[in-house]
C-alpha positions as a Markdown table, in Angstrom:
| # | Residue | x | y | z |
|---|---|---|---|---|
| 1 | Met | 23.7 | 28.6 | -173.1 |
| 2 | Ala | 23.5 | 26.1 | -175.9 |
| 3 | Glu | 24.2 | 27.3 | -179.4 |
| 4 | Asn | 21.2 | 25.5 | -180.8 |
| 5 | Asn | 17.9 | 23.9 | -179.6 |
| 6 | Ser | 18.8 | 20.3 | -180.5 |
| 7 | Pro | 19.8 | 18.3 | -177.4 |
| 8 | Thr | 23.4 | 17.1 | -177.4 |
| 9 | Leu | 23.4 | 15.4 | -174.0 |
| 10 | Ala | 20.8 | 13.4 | -172.1 |
| 11 | Val | 20.3 | 12.1 | -168.6 |
| 12 | Val | 18.1 | 9.0 | -168.7 |
| 13 | Gly | 16.7 | 6.8 | -166.0 |
| 14 | His | 14.1 | 6.7 | -163.2 |
| 15 | Ser | 12.5 | 9.3 | -160.9 |
| 16 | Phe | 15.9 | 10.6 | -159.7 |
| 17 | Val | 16.5 | 11.9 | -163.3 |
| 18 | Arg | 13.0 | 13.5 | -163.5 |
| 19 | Arg | 13.6 | 15.2 | -160.1 |
| 20 | Leu | 17.1 | 16.3 | -161.2 |
| 21 | Gly | 15.5 | 18.0 | -164.2 |
| 22 | Glu | 13.0 | 19.7 | -162.0 |
| 23 | Phe | 15.8 | 20.8 | -159.7 |
| 24 | Thr | 17.7 | 22.5 | -162.5 |
| 25 | Leu | 14.5 | 24.5 | -163.3 |
| 26 | Gly | 14.3 | 25.5 | -159.6 |
| 27 | Leu | 10.8 | 24.1 | -159.2 |
| 28 | His | 11.5 | 23.6 | -155.5 |
| 29 | Leu | 11.9 | 27.4 | -155.0 |
| 30 | His | 9.6 | 30.3 | -154.9 |
| 31 | Leu | 8.7 | 31.6 | -158.4 |
| 32 | Ala | 10.8 | 34.8 | -158.0 |
| 33 | Asp | 13.9 | 32.7 | -157.2 |
| 34 | Arg | 13.7 | 30.3 | -160.1 |
| 35 | Pro | 15.2 | 32.3 | -163.0 |
| 36 | Ala | 18.6 | 32.9 | -161.2 |
| 37 | His | 18.7 | 29.2 | -160.1 |
| 38 | His | 17.9 | 28.0 | -163.6 |
| 39 | Glu | 20.6 | 30.2 | -165.0 |
| 40 | Arg | 23.1 | 28.7 | -162.6 |
| 41 | Tyr | 22.2 | 25.1 | -163.5 |
| 42 | Asn | 21.0 | 25.5 | -167.1 |
| 43 | Asn | 22.5 | 22.7 | -169.2 |
| 44 | Leu | 24.7 | 21.9 | -166.2 |
| 45 | Arg | 26.9 | 24.9 | -167.0 |
| 46 | Leu | 28.3 | 23.0 | -170.0 |
| 47 | Asp | 29.0 | 25.6 | -172.7 |
| 48 | Ser | 27.4 | 25.1 | -176.1 |
| 49 | Glu | 25.6 | 21.9 | -174.9 |
| 50 | His | 21.9 | 21.3 | -174.5 |
| 51 | Val | 21.0 | 18.8 | -171.8 |
| 52 | Ile | 17.6 | 17.0 | -171.6 |
| 53 | Tyr | 16.3 | 14.8 | -168.8 |
| 54 | Phe | 14.1 | 11.8 | -169.3 |
| 55 | Gly | 13.1 | 10.0 | -166.2 |
| 56 | Ile | 10.2 | 7.6 | -165.5 |
| 57 | Gly | 9.3 | 7.0 | -161.9 |
| 58 | Gly | 9.6 | 3.3 | -160.9 |
| 59 | Ala | 11.4 | 2.4 | -164.1 |
| 60 | Lys | 13.0 | -1.0 | -164.2 |
| 61 | Leu | 15.0 | -2.9 | -166.8 |
| 62 | Ser | 13.1 | -6.1 | -166.1 |
| 63 | Gly | 9.3 | -5.9 | -165.5 |
| 64 | Gly | 7.9 | -2.8 | -163.9 |
| 65 | Lys | 7.0 | 0.3 | -165.9 |
| 66 | Pro | 7.9 | 0.2 | -169.6 |
| 67 | Phe | 11.1 | 2.1 | -170.3 |
| 68 | Phe | 12.4 | 1.7 | -173.8 |
| 69 | Lys | 9.2 | 2.4 | -175.7 |
| 70 | Pro | 8.7 | 6.0 | -174.5 |
| 71 | Leu | 12.5 | 6.5 | -174.6 |
| 72 | His | 12.6 | 5.6 | -178.3 |
| 73 | Asp | 10.6 | 8.7 | -179.2 |
| 74 | Lys | 13.2 | 10.8 | -177.5 |
| 75 | Leu | 16.3 | 9.1 | -178.7 |
| 76 | His | 15.6 | 8.5 | -182.4 |
| 77 | Gln | 15.2 | 12.2 | -183.2 |
| 78 | Phe | 18.7 | 13.5 | -182.3 |
| 79 | His | 22.4 | 12.7 | -182.3 |
| 80 | Phe | 23.7 | 12.6 | -178.8 |
| 81 | Lys | 27.3 | 13.1 | -177.9 |
| 82 | Ala | 26.7 | 11.3 | -174.6 |
| 83 | Ile | 23.9 | 9.9 | -172.5 |
| 84 | Tyr | 24.1 | 9.5 | -168.7 |
| 85 | Leu | 22.2 | 6.3 | -167.7 |
| 86 | Asp | 20.9 | 6.0 | -164.1 |
| 87 | Leu | 19.1 | 2.7 | -163.7 |
| 88 | Gly | 19.1 | -0.3 | -161.4 |
| 89 | Ser | 18.0 | 1.0 | -158.0 |
| 90 | Asn | 14.3 | -0.1 | -158.6 |
| 91 | Asp | 15.4 | -3.5 | -159.9 |
| 92 | Leu | 17.4 | -4.0 | -156.7 |
| 93 | Cys | 14.2 | -3.4 | -154.6 |
| 94 | Asp | 13.3 | -7.0 | -155.4 |
| 95 | Pro | 14.8 | -9.0 | -152.4 |
| 96 | Asn | 15.5 | -11.8 | -154.9 |
| 97 | Ser | 17.5 | -9.6 | -157.2 |
| 98 | Cys | 21.1 | -10.6 | -158.1 |
| 99 | Pro | 23.7 | -7.7 | -158.3 |
| 100 | Glu | 25.6 | -9.4 | -161.1 |
| 101 | Lys | 22.5 | -9.9 | -163.2 |
| 102 | Val | 21.3 | -6.3 | -162.6 |
| 103 | Ala | 24.7 | -5.0 | -163.7 |
| 104 | Ser | 24.6 | -7.2 | -166.8 |
| 105 | His | 21.1 | -5.9 | -167.7 |
| 106 | Ile | 22.3 | -2.2 | -167.3 |
| 107 | Ile | 25.3 | -2.8 | -169.6 |
| 108 | Ser | 23.1 | -4.6 | -172.1 |
| 109 | Ala | 20.8 | -1.6 | -172.0 |
| 110 | Ala | 23.7 | 0.7 | -172.7 |
| 111 | Asn | 24.9 | -1.4 | -175.6 |
| 112 | Phe | 21.4 | -1.5 | -177.0 |
| 113 | Ile | 21.1 | 2.3 | -176.9 |
| 114 | Ile | 24.5 | 2.6 | -178.7 |
| 115 | Ser | 23.7 | 0.1 | -181.4 |
| 116 | Ser | 20.1 | 1.4 | -181.9 |
| 117 | Tyr | 20.6 | 5.2 | -181.8 |
| 118 | Ser | 23.0 | 7.9 | -182.8 |
| 119 | Val | 25.0 | 8.1 | -179.5 |
| 120 | Asn | 28.7 | 8.4 | -179.1 |
| 121 | Thr | 29.1 | 7.5 | -175.4 |
| 122 | Ile | 27.0 | 6.0 | -172.7 |
| 123 | Ile | 27.9 | 6.9 | -169.1 |
| 124 | Val | 26.6 | 4.3 | -166.6 |
| 125 | Gly | 26.1 | 6.1 | -163.3 |
| 126 | Gln | 26.6 | 4.5 | -160.0 |
| 127 | Ile | 23.5 | 3.3 | -158.3 |
| 128 | Ile | 22.8 | 5.6 | -155.3 |
| 129 | Phe | 22.3 | 4.3 | -151.8 |
| 130 | Arg | 19.1 | 4.8 | -149.8 |
| 131 | Val | 18.8 | 5.8 | -146.2 |
| 132 | Asn | 15.4 | 4.0 | -146.1 |
| 133 | Glu | 16.2 | 0.6 | -147.4 |
| 134 | Pro | 13.3 | -1.4 | -148.8 |
| 135 | Tyr | 14.7 | -4.5 | -147.0 |
| 136 | Pro | 17.8 | -5.2 | -144.9 |
| 137 | Gly | 20.9 | -5.6 | -147.1 |
| 138 | Tyr | 19.6 | -3.4 | -150.0 |
| 139 | Asn | 22.6 | -1.0 | -149.7 |
| 140 | Leu | 25.0 | -4.0 | -149.7 |
| 141 | Lys | 23.5 | -5.1 | -153.0 |
| 142 | Val | 23.9 | -1.5 | -154.3 |
| 143 | Thr | 27.6 | -1.7 | -153.4 |
| 144 | Asp | 28.0 | -5.1 | -155.1 |
| 145 | Thr | 26.1 | -4.0 | -158.2 |
| 146 | Asn | 28.3 | -0.9 | -158.6 |
| 147 | Glu | 31.4 | -3.0 | -158.2 |
| 148 | Trp | 30.1 | -5.4 | -160.9 |
| 149 | Leu | 29.4 | -2.4 | -163.2 |
| 150 | Arg | 32.8 | -0.9 | -162.7 |
| 151 | Asp | 34.7 | -4.2 | -163.2 |
| 152 | Lys | 32.6 | -5.3 | -166.3 |
| 153 | Ile | 33.0 | -2.0 | -168.0 |
| 154 | Ala | 36.7 | -1.8 | -167.1 |
| 155 | Arg | 37.3 | -5.2 | -168.7 |
| 156 | Ser | 35.7 | -4.1 | -172.0 |
| 157 | Pro | 38.3 | -1.7 | -173.5 |
| 158 | Gly | 37.3 | 0.1 | -176.7 |
| 159 | Gln | 33.6 | 0.1 | -175.8 |
| 160 | Lys | 31.7 | 3.4 | -175.8 |
| 161 | Ile | 30.6 | 2.8 | -172.2 |
| 162 | Gln | 32.1 | 4.5 | -169.1 |
| 163 | Phe | 31.3 | 4.1 | -165.4 |
| 164 | Ala | 30.9 | 7.2 | -163.3 |
| 165 | Arg | 31.2 | 7.4 | -159.5 |
| 166 | Leu | 29.5 | 10.4 | -157.9 |
| 167 | Arg | 31.6 | 12.1 | -155.2 |
| 168 | Gly | 29.4 | 13.0 | -152.3 |
| 169 | Leu | 27.0 | 10.2 | -153.0 |
| 170 | Leu | 29.3 | 7.3 | -152.2 |
| 171 | Glu | 27.5 | 6.4 | -148.9 |
| 172 | Pro | 24.0 | 7.1 | -147.5 |
| 173 | Gln | 23.8 | 10.4 | -145.7 |
| 174 | Ser | 20.4 | 11.4 | -144.2 |
| 175 | Asp | 21.0 | 15.1 | -144.6 |
| 176 | Ile | 20.9 | 15.0 | -148.4 |
| 177 | Phe | 17.6 | 13.0 | -148.7 |
| 178 | Leu | 14.0 | 13.9 | -148.4 |
| 179 | Pro | 12.1 | 12.5 | -145.4 |
| 180 | Asp | 11.2 | 9.4 | -147.5 |
| 181 | Gly | 14.9 | 8.3 | -147.2 |
| 182 | Val | 14.8 | 7.4 | -150.9 |
| 183 | His | 14.9 | 10.6 | -153.1 |
| 184 | Leu | 17.4 | 13.4 | -152.9 |
| 185 | Asn | 16.6 | 16.8 | -151.4 |
| 186 | Ala | 17.9 | 20.1 | -152.9 |
| 187 | Gln | 21.3 | 19.6 | -151.5 |
| 188 | Gly | 21.5 | 16.1 | -152.7 |
| 189 | Asn | 20.4 | 17.1 | -156.2 |
| 190 | Lys | 23.1 | 19.8 | -156.2 |
| 191 | Ile | 25.7 | 17.1 | -155.5 |
| 192 | Tyr | 24.0 | 14.8 | -158.1 |
| 193 | Ala | 24.1 | 17.6 | -160.7 |
| 194 | Gln | 27.7 | 18.3 | -160.1 |
| 195 | Gly | 28.6 | 14.6 | -160.4 |
| 196 | Val | 26.7 | 14.2 | -163.7 |
| 197 | Arg | 28.3 | 17.4 | -165.0 |
| 198 | Gly | 31.7 | 16.0 | -164.2 |
| 199 | Ala | 30.9 | 12.7 | -165.9 |
| 200 | Phe | 29.9 | 14.5 | -169.1 |
| 201 | Ile | 33.1 | 16.6 | -169.0 |
| 202 | Arg | 35.2 | 13.5 | -168.8 |
| 203 | Ala | 33.2 | 11.8 | -171.6 |
| 204 | Leu | 33.5 | 14.8 | -173.9 |
| 205 | Arg | 37.3 | 15.0 | -173.6 |
| 206 | Pro | 39.2 | 14.0 | -176.8 |
| 207 | Ser | 40.2 | 10.4 | -176.6 |
| 208 | Asp | 43.9 | 11.2 | -177.1 |
| 209 | Gln | 44.1 | 13.2 | -173.9 |
């Protein structure tokens, strides 16, 4: 349980993030089962931290639904130790998208958040594959974009940006997706939550360790 009501960590992105927040509340369960589930996943079991989720369905970094304007109202109010950023999958739905450009846009967004708000660290999460690809080759572009993200961030020492791979979500597996083949089911969100939790733990470690 957090020691205060001010959020210290945020997960920001598209519909995956909104659905992750709903998962932590147990909204997929019967009413009687929700309190115990929420207790298990409240604040991702990070002691003394308060995690908030801000996800916009269909959010893109270029075109699409506006992203930074509504995000501003959330970010300017508080000091965040770290923000987990999950973006890029909707941008890649354009068959003409370029993985390197999408990766550059994500990193530019991370730098913008750091320079514009009180944020210590941005964690750029890997883009998650889809079982139901919007076009043939989509998942190949996801792989390429993740590699660009990892390499670009690794070549920028001293920046307050980290790249996070999510164990268990490194390849498309139909058993962790909803029937639409795009969004994660409860088991998938459990894996997602564990991955985001691990990324926050690494980001919060003292830099001399």
